[in-house]
Short mmCIF file of N, CA, C and O in Angstrom, two decimals:
data_model
loop_
_atom_site.label_atom_id
_atom_site.label_comp_id
_atom_site.label_asym_id
_atom_site.label_seq_id
_atom_site.Cartn_x
_atom_site.Cartn_y
_atom_site.Cartn_z
N UNK Y 4 11.40 -35.81 19.90
CA UNK Y 4 12.20 -34.74 19.34
C UNK Y 4 13.61 -35.23 19.03
O UNK Y 4 14.18 -34.83 18.04
N UNK Y 5 14.15 -36.09 19.85
CA UNK Y 5 15.51 -36.57 19.63
C UNK Y 5 15.61 -37.32 18.31
O UNK Y 5 16.61 -37.20 17.60
N UNK Y 6 14.60 -38.10 17.96
CA UNK Y 6 14.63 -38.82 16.69
C UNK Y 6 14.60 -37.85 15.51
O UNK Y 6 15.26 -38.07 14.50
N UNK Y 7 13.83 -36.79 15.63
CA UNK Y 7 13.75 -35.79 14.57
C UNK Y 7 15.12 -35.16 14.34
O UNK Y 7 15.56 -35.00 13.20
N UNK Y 8 15.79 -34.79 15.41
CA UNK Y 8 17.10 -34.15 15.30
C UNK Y 8 18.11 -35.11 14.68
O UNK Y 8 18.91 -34.72 13.83
N UNK Y 9 18.08 -36.37 15.07
CA UNK Y 9 18.99 -37.36 14.50
C UNK Y 9 18.72 -37.57 13.01
O UNK Y 9 19.65 -37.65 12.20
N UNK Y 10 17.44 -37.66 12.65
CA UNK Y 10 17.09 -37.82 11.23
C UNK Y 10 17.54 -36.61 10.42
O UNK Y 10 18.06 -36.74 9.32
N UNK Y 11 17.33 -35.41 10.97
CA UNK Y 11 17.74 -34.19 10.28
C UNK Y 11 19.26 -34.15 10.13
O UNK Y 11 19.77 -33.77 9.08
N UNK Y 12 19.97 -34.56 11.14
CA UNK Y 12 21.43 -34.60 11.08
C UNK Y 12 21.94 -35.55 10.01
O UNK Y 12 22.91 -35.26 9.31
N UNK Y 13 21.28 -36.69 9.84
CA UNK Y 13 21.67 -37.63 8.79
C UNK Y 13 21.45 -37.04 7.40
O UNK Y 13 22.25 -37.26 6.49
N UNK Y 14 20.36 -36.30 7.23
CA UNK Y 14 20.07 -35.70 5.93
C UNK Y 14 21.04 -34.56 5.63
O UNK Y 14 21.46 -34.39 4.49
N UNK Y 15 21.40 -33.77 6.63
CA UNK Y 15 22.31 -32.65 6.43
C UNK Y 15 23.71 -33.14 6.10
O UNK Y 15 24.45 -32.49 5.38
N UNK Y 16 24.08 -34.31 6.59
CA UNK Y 16 25.41 -34.84 6.32
C UNK Y 16 25.65 -35.06 4.83
O UNK Y 16 26.78 -35.01 4.37
N UNK Y 17 24.59 -35.26 4.06
CA UNK Y 17 24.76 -35.47 2.62
C UNK Y 17 24.93 -34.16 1.86
O UNK Y 17 25.25 -34.17 0.68
N UNK Y 18 24.71 -33.02 2.51
CA UNK Y 18 24.93 -31.73 1.86
C UNK Y 18 26.42 -31.45 1.79
O UNK Y 18 27.22 -32.12 2.40
N UNK Y 19 26.81 -30.45 1.07
CA UNK Y 19 28.21 -30.09 0.96
C UNK Y 19 28.64 -30.15 -0.48
O UNK Y 19 27.99 -29.61 -1.37
N UNK Y 20 29.75 -30.83 -0.72
CA UNK Y 20 30.32 -30.90 -2.07
C UNK Y 20 29.34 -31.51 -3.06
O UNK Y 20 29.22 -31.05 -4.19
N UNK Y 21 28.58 -32.50 -2.63
CA UNK Y 21 27.62 -33.12 -3.54
C UNK Y 21 26.52 -32.16 -3.97
O UNK Y 21 25.95 -32.31 -5.03
N UNK Y 22 26.20 -31.18 -3.15
CA UNK Y 22 25.16 -30.23 -3.53
C UNK Y 22 25.70 -29.11 -4.39
O UNK Y 22 24.95 -28.46 -5.11
N UNK Y 23 27.00 -28.86 -4.35
CA UNK Y 23 27.60 -27.79 -5.14
C UNK Y 23 28.04 -28.30 -6.50
O UNK Y 23 27.82 -27.65 -7.51
N UNK Y 24 28.67 -29.45 -6.54
CA UNK Y 24 29.11 -30.05 -7.80
C UNK Y 24 28.19 -31.21 -8.14
O UNK Y 24 28.06 -32.15 -7.37
N UNK Y 25 27.55 -31.13 -9.29
CA UNK Y 25 26.61 -32.17 -9.71
C UNK Y 25 27.33 -33.40 -10.22
O UNK Y 25 28.56 -33.46 -10.30
N UNK Y 26 26.55 -34.40 -10.56
CA UNK Y 26 27.09 -35.64 -11.10
C UNK Y 26 27.70 -35.39 -12.48
O UNK Y 26 27.16 -34.65 -13.29
N UNK Y 27 28.81 -36.02 -12.72
CA UNK Y 27 29.49 -35.90 -14.01
C UNK Y 27 28.63 -36.48 -15.12
O UNK Y 27 28.05 -37.55 -14.97
N UNK Y 28 28.54 -35.75 -16.24
CA UNK Y 28 27.77 -36.20 -17.40
C UNK Y 28 28.70 -36.27 -18.61
O UNK Y 28 29.52 -35.38 -18.81
N UNK Y 29 28.58 -37.32 -19.41
CA UNK Y 29 29.35 -37.44 -20.64
C UNK Y 29 28.41 -37.21 -21.82
O UNK Y 29 27.42 -37.91 -21.99
N UNK Y 30 28.73 -36.18 -22.63
CA UNK Y 30 27.90 -35.82 -23.77
C UNK Y 30 28.81 -35.60 -24.98
O UNK Y 30 29.63 -34.68 -24.98
N UNK Y 31 28.68 -36.42 -26.00
CA UNK Y 31 29.43 -36.28 -27.26
C UNK Y 31 30.93 -36.09 -27.03
O UNK Y 31 31.56 -35.21 -27.61
N UNK Y 32 31.52 -36.89 -26.19
CA UNK Y 32 32.96 -36.81 -25.94
C UNK Y 32 33.37 -35.72 -24.97
O UNK Y 32 34.55 -35.54 -24.71
N UNK Y 33 32.42 -34.96 -24.46
CA UNK Y 33 32.70 -33.93 -23.46
C UNK Y 33 32.27 -34.42 -22.10
O UNK Y 33 31.26 -35.08 -21.96
N UNK Y 34 33.04 -34.08 -21.08
CA UNK Y 34 32.67 -34.37 -19.71
C UNK Y 34 32.21 -33.09 -19.05
O UNK Y 34 32.95 -32.11 -19.01
N UNK Y 35 30.99 -33.06 -18.55
CA UNK Y 35 30.41 -31.88 -17.92
C UNK Y 35 30.21 -32.13 -16.43
O UNK Y 35 29.66 -33.16 -16.05
N UNK Y 36 30.64 -31.17 -15.62
CA UNK Y 36 30.39 -31.23 -14.18
C UNK Y 36 29.70 -29.92 -13.80
O UNK Y 36 30.33 -28.87 -13.78
N UNK Y 37 28.38 -29.96 -13.54
CA UNK Y 37 27.67 -28.73 -13.20
C UNK Y 37 28.08 -28.20 -11.82
O UNK Y 37 28.40 -28.96 -10.91
N UNK Y 38 28.08 -26.87 -11.70
CA UNK Y 38 28.47 -26.20 -10.46
C UNK Y 38 27.34 -25.25 -10.06
O UNK Y 38 26.79 -24.54 -10.90
N UNK Y 39 27.01 -25.23 -8.77
CA UNK Y 39 25.95 -24.36 -8.26
C UNK Y 39 26.39 -23.71 -6.96
O UNK Y 39 27.23 -24.23 -6.23
N UNK Y 40 25.83 -22.55 -6.69
CA UNK Y 40 26.00 -21.87 -5.41
C UNK Y 40 24.79 -22.25 -4.58
O UNK Y 40 23.66 -22.02 -4.99
N UNK Y 41 25.00 -22.87 -3.43
CA UNK Y 41 23.88 -23.36 -2.63
C UNK Y 41 23.98 -22.88 -1.19
O UNK Y 41 25.07 -22.62 -0.69
N UNK Y 42 22.83 -22.76 -0.57
CA UNK Y 42 22.78 -22.56 0.87
C UNK Y 42 21.46 -23.12 1.39
O UNK Y 42 20.49 -23.24 0.65
N UNK Y 43 21.49 -23.48 2.67
CA UNK Y 43 20.30 -24.07 3.26
C UNK Y 43 20.24 -23.75 4.74
O UNK Y 43 21.24 -23.36 5.34
N UNK Y 44 19.07 -23.91 5.31
CA UNK Y 44 18.89 -23.66 6.72
C UNK Y 44 17.83 -24.59 7.30
O UNK Y 44 16.89 -24.96 6.61
N UNK Y 45 18.03 -24.99 8.52
CA UNK Y 45 17.12 -25.92 9.18
C UNK Y 45 16.90 -25.46 10.61
O UNK Y 45 17.74 -24.80 11.19
N UNK Y 46 15.77 -25.82 11.15
CA UNK Y 46 15.49 -25.47 12.53
C UNK Y 46 14.45 -26.42 13.12
O UNK Y 46 13.74 -27.10 12.40
N UNK Y 47 14.42 -26.47 14.41
CA UNK Y 47 13.47 -27.32 15.10
C UNK Y 47 13.28 -26.83 16.52
O UNK Y 47 14.09 -26.08 17.03
N UNK Y 48 12.23 -27.28 17.14
CA UNK Y 48 11.98 -26.87 18.51
C UNK Y 48 10.92 -27.72 19.17
O UNK Y 48 10.26 -28.54 18.54
N UNK Y 49 10.79 -27.53 20.46
CA UNK Y 49 9.84 -28.29 21.25
C UNK Y 49 9.32 -27.39 22.36
O UNK Y 49 10.08 -26.61 22.95
N UNK Y 50 8.02 -27.46 22.65
CA UNK Y 50 7.48 -26.66 23.74
C UNK Y 50 7.46 -27.48 25.03
O UNK Y 50 7.87 -28.63 25.07
N UNK Y 51 6.96 -26.87 26.10
CA UNK Y 51 6.98 -27.51 27.42
C UNK Y 51 6.08 -28.74 27.49
O UNK Y 51 6.30 -29.63 28.31
N UNK Y 52 5.06 -28.82 26.63
CA UNK Y 52 4.16 -29.97 26.66
C UNK Y 52 4.61 -31.13 25.78
O UNK Y 52 3.95 -32.15 25.70
N UNK Y 53 5.75 -30.97 25.11
CA UNK Y 53 6.28 -32.06 24.30
C UNK Y 53 5.92 -31.97 22.82
O UNK Y 53 6.27 -32.86 22.05
N UNK Y 54 5.20 -30.94 22.41
CA UNK Y 54 4.90 -30.76 20.99
C UNK Y 54 6.16 -30.27 20.28
O UNK Y 54 6.80 -29.34 20.74
N UNK Y 55 6.49 -30.92 19.20
CA UNK Y 55 7.72 -30.59 18.49
C UNK Y 55 7.43 -30.30 17.03
O UNK Y 55 6.42 -30.73 16.48
N UNK Y 56 8.35 -29.58 16.42
CA UNK Y 56 8.22 -29.27 15.00
C UNK Y 56 9.53 -28.78 14.46
O UNK Y 56 10.46 -28.48 15.19
N UNK Y 57 9.61 -28.73 13.18
CA UNK Y 57 10.84 -28.26 12.55
C UNK Y 57 10.63 -28.08 11.07
O UNK Y 57 9.57 -28.39 10.52
N UNK Y 58 11.63 -27.59 10.44
CA UNK Y 58 11.54 -27.38 9.00
C UNK Y 58 12.87 -26.92 8.45
O UNK Y 58 13.84 -26.74 9.17
N UNK Y 59 12.89 -26.76 7.17
CA UNK Y 59 14.12 -26.32 6.54
C UNK Y 59 13.85 -25.89 5.12
O UNK Y 59 12.75 -26.03 4.59
N UNK Y 60 14.87 -25.38 4.52
CA UNK Y 60 14.75 -24.95 3.14
C UNK Y 60 16.13 -24.68 2.57
O UNK Y 60 17.12 -24.64 3.28
N UNK Y 61 16.15 -24.52 1.29
CA UNK Y 61 17.43 -24.27 0.63
C UNK Y 61 17.23 -23.55 -0.68
O UNK Y 61 16.11 -23.37 -1.15
N UNK Y 62 18.33 -23.15 -1.25
CA UNK Y 62 18.31 -22.41 -2.49
C UNK Y 62 19.56 -22.76 -3.28
O UNK Y 62 20.62 -22.98 -2.69
N UNK Y 63 19.45 -22.82 -4.57
CA UNK Y 63 20.61 -23.12 -5.42
C UNK Y 63 20.55 -22.26 -6.67
O UNK Y 63 19.50 -22.07 -7.26
N UNK Y 64 21.71 -21.72 -7.04
CA UNK Y 64 21.85 -20.94 -8.27
C UNK Y 64 22.88 -21.65 -9.14
O UNK Y 64 24.03 -21.80 -8.74
N UNK Y 65 22.49 -22.12 -10.33
CA UNK Y 65 23.47 -22.77 -11.21
C UNK Y 65 24.42 -21.73 -11.78
O UNK Y 65 24.00 -20.82 -12.49
N UNK Y 66 25.69 -21.81 -11.44
CA UNK Y 66 26.65 -20.80 -11.87
C UNK Y 66 27.44 -21.19 -13.11
O UNK Y 66 28.07 -20.34 -13.72
N UNK Y 67 27.42 -22.46 -13.48
CA UNK Y 67 28.15 -22.87 -14.68
C UNK Y 67 28.49 -24.35 -14.64
O UNK Y 67 27.89 -25.13 -13.92
N UNK Y 68 29.50 -24.70 -15.44
CA UNK Y 68 29.93 -26.10 -15.51
C UNK Y 68 31.40 -26.17 -15.89
O UNK Y 68 31.91 -25.33 -16.64
N UNK Y 69 32.08 -27.16 -15.34
CA UNK Y 69 33.42 -27.50 -15.79
C UNK Y 69 33.27 -28.41 -16.98
O UNK Y 69 32.51 -29.38 -16.95
N UNK Y 70 34.01 -28.11 -18.05
CA UNK Y 70 33.93 -28.90 -19.27
C UNK Y 70 35.32 -29.44 -19.58
O UNK Y 70 36.29 -28.68 -19.66
N UNK Y 71 35.39 -30.76 -19.75
CA UNK Y 71 36.67 -31.40 -20.08
C UNK Y 71 36.53 -32.07 -21.43
O UNK Y 71 35.62 -32.85 -21.67
N UNK Y 72 37.46 -31.72 -22.32
CA UNK Y 72 37.56 -32.37 -23.62
C UNK Y 72 39.01 -32.77 -23.80
O UNK Y 72 39.88 -31.91 -23.98
N UNK Y 73 39.28 -34.06 -23.71
CA UNK Y 73 40.66 -34.53 -23.75
C UNK Y 73 41.40 -34.04 -22.52
O UNK Y 73 40.99 -34.27 -21.39
N UNK Y 74 42.51 -33.33 -22.75
CA UNK Y 74 43.30 -32.77 -21.65
C UNK Y 74 42.90 -31.34 -21.32
O UNK Y 74 43.44 -30.75 -20.39
N UNK Y 75 41.99 -30.75 -22.08
CA UNK Y 75 41.56 -29.37 -21.87
C UNK Y 75 40.44 -29.32 -20.85
O UNK Y 75 39.42 -29.98 -21.00
N UNK Y 76 40.61 -28.51 -19.80
CA UNK Y 76 39.58 -28.32 -18.77
C UNK Y 76 39.32 -26.83 -18.66
O UNK Y 76 40.24 -26.03 -18.50
N UNK Y 77 38.04 -26.43 -18.76
CA UNK Y 77 37.69 -25.02 -18.64
C UNK Y 77 36.36 -24.90 -17.90
O UNK Y 77 35.58 -25.82 -17.86
N UNK Y 78 36.15 -23.70 -17.36
CA UNK Y 78 34.89 -23.41 -16.68
C UNK Y 78 34.06 -22.51 -17.59
O UNK Y 78 34.52 -21.47 -18.05
N UNK Y 79 32.83 -22.89 -17.86
CA UNK Y 79 31.90 -22.10 -18.66
C UNK Y 79 30.81 -21.57 -17.73
O UNK Y 79 30.03 -22.34 -17.17
N UNK Y 80 30.75 -20.24 -17.54
CA UNK Y 80 29.73 -19.69 -16.64
C UNK Y 80 28.34 -19.74 -17.26
O UNK Y 80 28.19 -19.73 -18.48
N UNK Y 81 27.33 -19.78 -16.41
CA UNK Y 81 25.94 -19.70 -16.83
C UNK Y 81 25.59 -18.22 -16.89
O UNK Y 81 25.39 -17.56 -15.87
N UNK Y 82 25.53 -17.66 -18.10
CA UNK Y 82 25.34 -16.22 -18.25
C UNK Y 82 23.97 -15.74 -17.78
O UNK Y 82 23.82 -14.60 -17.34
N UNK Y 83 22.96 -16.59 -17.85
CA UNK Y 83 21.63 -16.20 -17.38
C UNK Y 83 21.66 -15.99 -15.86
O UNK Y 83 21.14 -14.99 -15.35
N UNK Y 84 22.27 -16.90 -15.13
CA UNK Y 84 22.38 -16.73 -13.68
C UNK Y 84 23.25 -15.54 -13.33
O UNK Y 84 22.94 -14.79 -12.39
N UNK Y 85 24.32 -15.33 -14.08
CA UNK Y 85 25.19 -14.19 -13.84
C UNK Y 85 24.42 -12.88 -14.02
O UNK Y 85 24.51 -11.98 -13.19
N UNK Y 86 23.61 -12.79 -15.06
CA UNK Y 86 22.81 -11.58 -15.28
C UNK Y 86 21.75 -11.42 -14.20
O UNK Y 86 21.50 -10.30 -13.73
N UNK Y 87 21.14 -12.52 -13.78
CA UNK Y 87 20.10 -12.45 -12.75
C UNK Y 87 20.66 -11.96 -11.42
O UNK Y 87 19.96 -11.30 -10.65
N UNK Y 88 21.91 -12.25 -11.15
CA UNK Y 88 22.54 -11.78 -9.91
C UNK Y 88 23.15 -10.39 -10.12
O UNK Y 88 23.07 -9.54 -9.24
N UNK Y 89 23.73 -10.13 -11.28
CA UNK Y 89 24.45 -8.88 -11.52
C UNK Y 89 23.52 -7.68 -11.65
O UNK Y 89 23.86 -6.59 -11.19
N UNK Y 90 22.38 -7.84 -12.28
CA UNK Y 90 21.49 -6.70 -12.51
C UNK Y 90 21.03 -6.06 -11.19
O UNK Y 90 21.18 -4.85 -11.01
N UNK Y 91 20.49 -6.82 -10.25
CA UNK Y 91 20.12 -6.19 -8.97
C UNK Y 91 21.33 -5.64 -8.21
O UNK Y 91 21.23 -4.59 -7.57
N UNK Y 92 22.47 -6.30 -8.30
CA UNK Y 92 23.67 -5.83 -7.61
C UNK Y 92 24.12 -4.49 -8.18
O UNK Y 92 24.44 -3.56 -7.43
N UNK Y 93 24.13 -4.34 -9.48
CA UNK Y 93 24.52 -3.08 -10.11
C UNK Y 93 23.51 -1.99 -9.76
O UNK Y 93 23.90 -0.84 -9.50
N UNK Y 94 22.23 -2.30 -9.72
CA UNK Y 94 21.21 -1.31 -9.36
C UNK Y 94 21.43 -0.79 -7.95
O UNK Y 94 21.41 0.42 -7.70
N UNK Y 95 21.65 -1.70 -7.01
CA UNK Y 95 21.87 -1.30 -5.61
C UNK Y 95 23.15 -0.49 -5.49
O UNK Y 95 23.20 0.54 -4.80
N UNK Y 96 24.22 -0.93 -6.16
CA UNK Y 96 25.49 -0.20 -6.11
C UNK Y 96 25.32 1.21 -6.67
O UNK Y 96 25.89 2.17 -6.14
N UNK Y 97 24.55 1.34 -7.74
CA UNK Y 97 24.30 2.67 -8.31
C UNK Y 97 23.56 3.58 -7.35
O UNK Y 97 23.89 4.76 -7.22
N UNK Y 98 22.55 3.05 -6.68
CA UNK Y 98 21.79 3.84 -5.70
C UNK Y 98 22.70 4.29 -4.55
O UNK Y 98 22.61 5.43 -4.10
N UNK Y 99 23.56 3.41 -4.09
CA UNK Y 99 24.48 3.75 -3.00
C UNK Y 99 25.46 4.82 -3.47
O UNK Y 99 25.74 5.79 -2.75
N UNK Y 100 25.98 4.67 -4.68
CA UNK Y 100 26.92 5.64 -5.24
C UNK Y 100 26.29 7.03 -5.33
O UNK Y 100 26.91 8.03 -4.98
N UNK Y 101 25.05 7.12 -5.79
CA UNK Y 101 24.35 8.39 -5.89
C UNK Y 101 24.19 9.03 -4.51
O UNK Y 101 24.41 10.23 -4.33
N UNK Y 102 23.83 8.25 -3.52
CA UNK Y 102 23.67 8.79 -2.16
C UNK Y 102 25.00 9.28 -1.59
O UNK Y 102 25.04 10.28 -0.88
N UNK Y 103 26.07 8.57 -1.88
CA UNK Y 103 27.38 8.99 -1.40
C UNK Y 103 27.77 10.33 -2.03
O UNK Y 103 28.25 11.25 -1.35
N UNK Y 104 27.57 10.46 -3.33
CA UNK Y 104 27.90 11.70 -4.00
C UNK Y 104 27.05 12.85 -3.47
O UNK Y 104 27.57 13.95 -3.22
N UNK Y 105 25.76 12.65 -3.26
CA UNK Y 105 24.90 13.70 -2.70
C UNK Y 105 25.36 14.11 -1.30
O UNK Y 105 25.33 15.28 -0.94
N UNK Y 106 25.79 13.13 -0.50
CA UNK Y 106 26.25 13.43 0.86
C UNK Y 106 27.56 14.22 0.82
O UNK Y 106 27.78 15.10 1.66
N UNK Y 107 28.42 13.93 -0.12
CA UNK Y 107 29.70 14.62 -0.21
C UNK Y 107 29.54 16.06 -0.74
O UNK Y 107 30.37 16.93 -0.44
N UNK Y 108 28.49 16.32 -1.54
CA UNK Y 108 28.26 17.66 -2.06
C UNK Y 108 27.79 18.62 -0.98
O UNK Y 108 27.95 19.83 -1.11
N UNK Y 109 27.20 18.16 0.08
CA UNK Y 109 26.66 19.03 1.15
C UNK Y 109 27.74 19.61 1.96
O UNK Y 109 28.70 19.61 2.26
#
């Protein structure tokens, strides 16, 4: 089990900024740096007889890219990801708003 935990720790050390900001790409005189929202989780355990196991997982949403052309630097959002996150958020907020108004009318 100790080796598993050490191996997992080495792999987790590479997460962070490298998982959020992608490798810089040069395309037709433009420099692109992709940006993502990421999260991950890992776990492991061992029983009394010495059987061990573990696992992990992660998720990433591409939110956009930094684009540099000469001295100009701007952030371009990924509108598809924005819509995919915004639509359920607006739906839930609307449902909550309706319930609040109904509660206040009583």
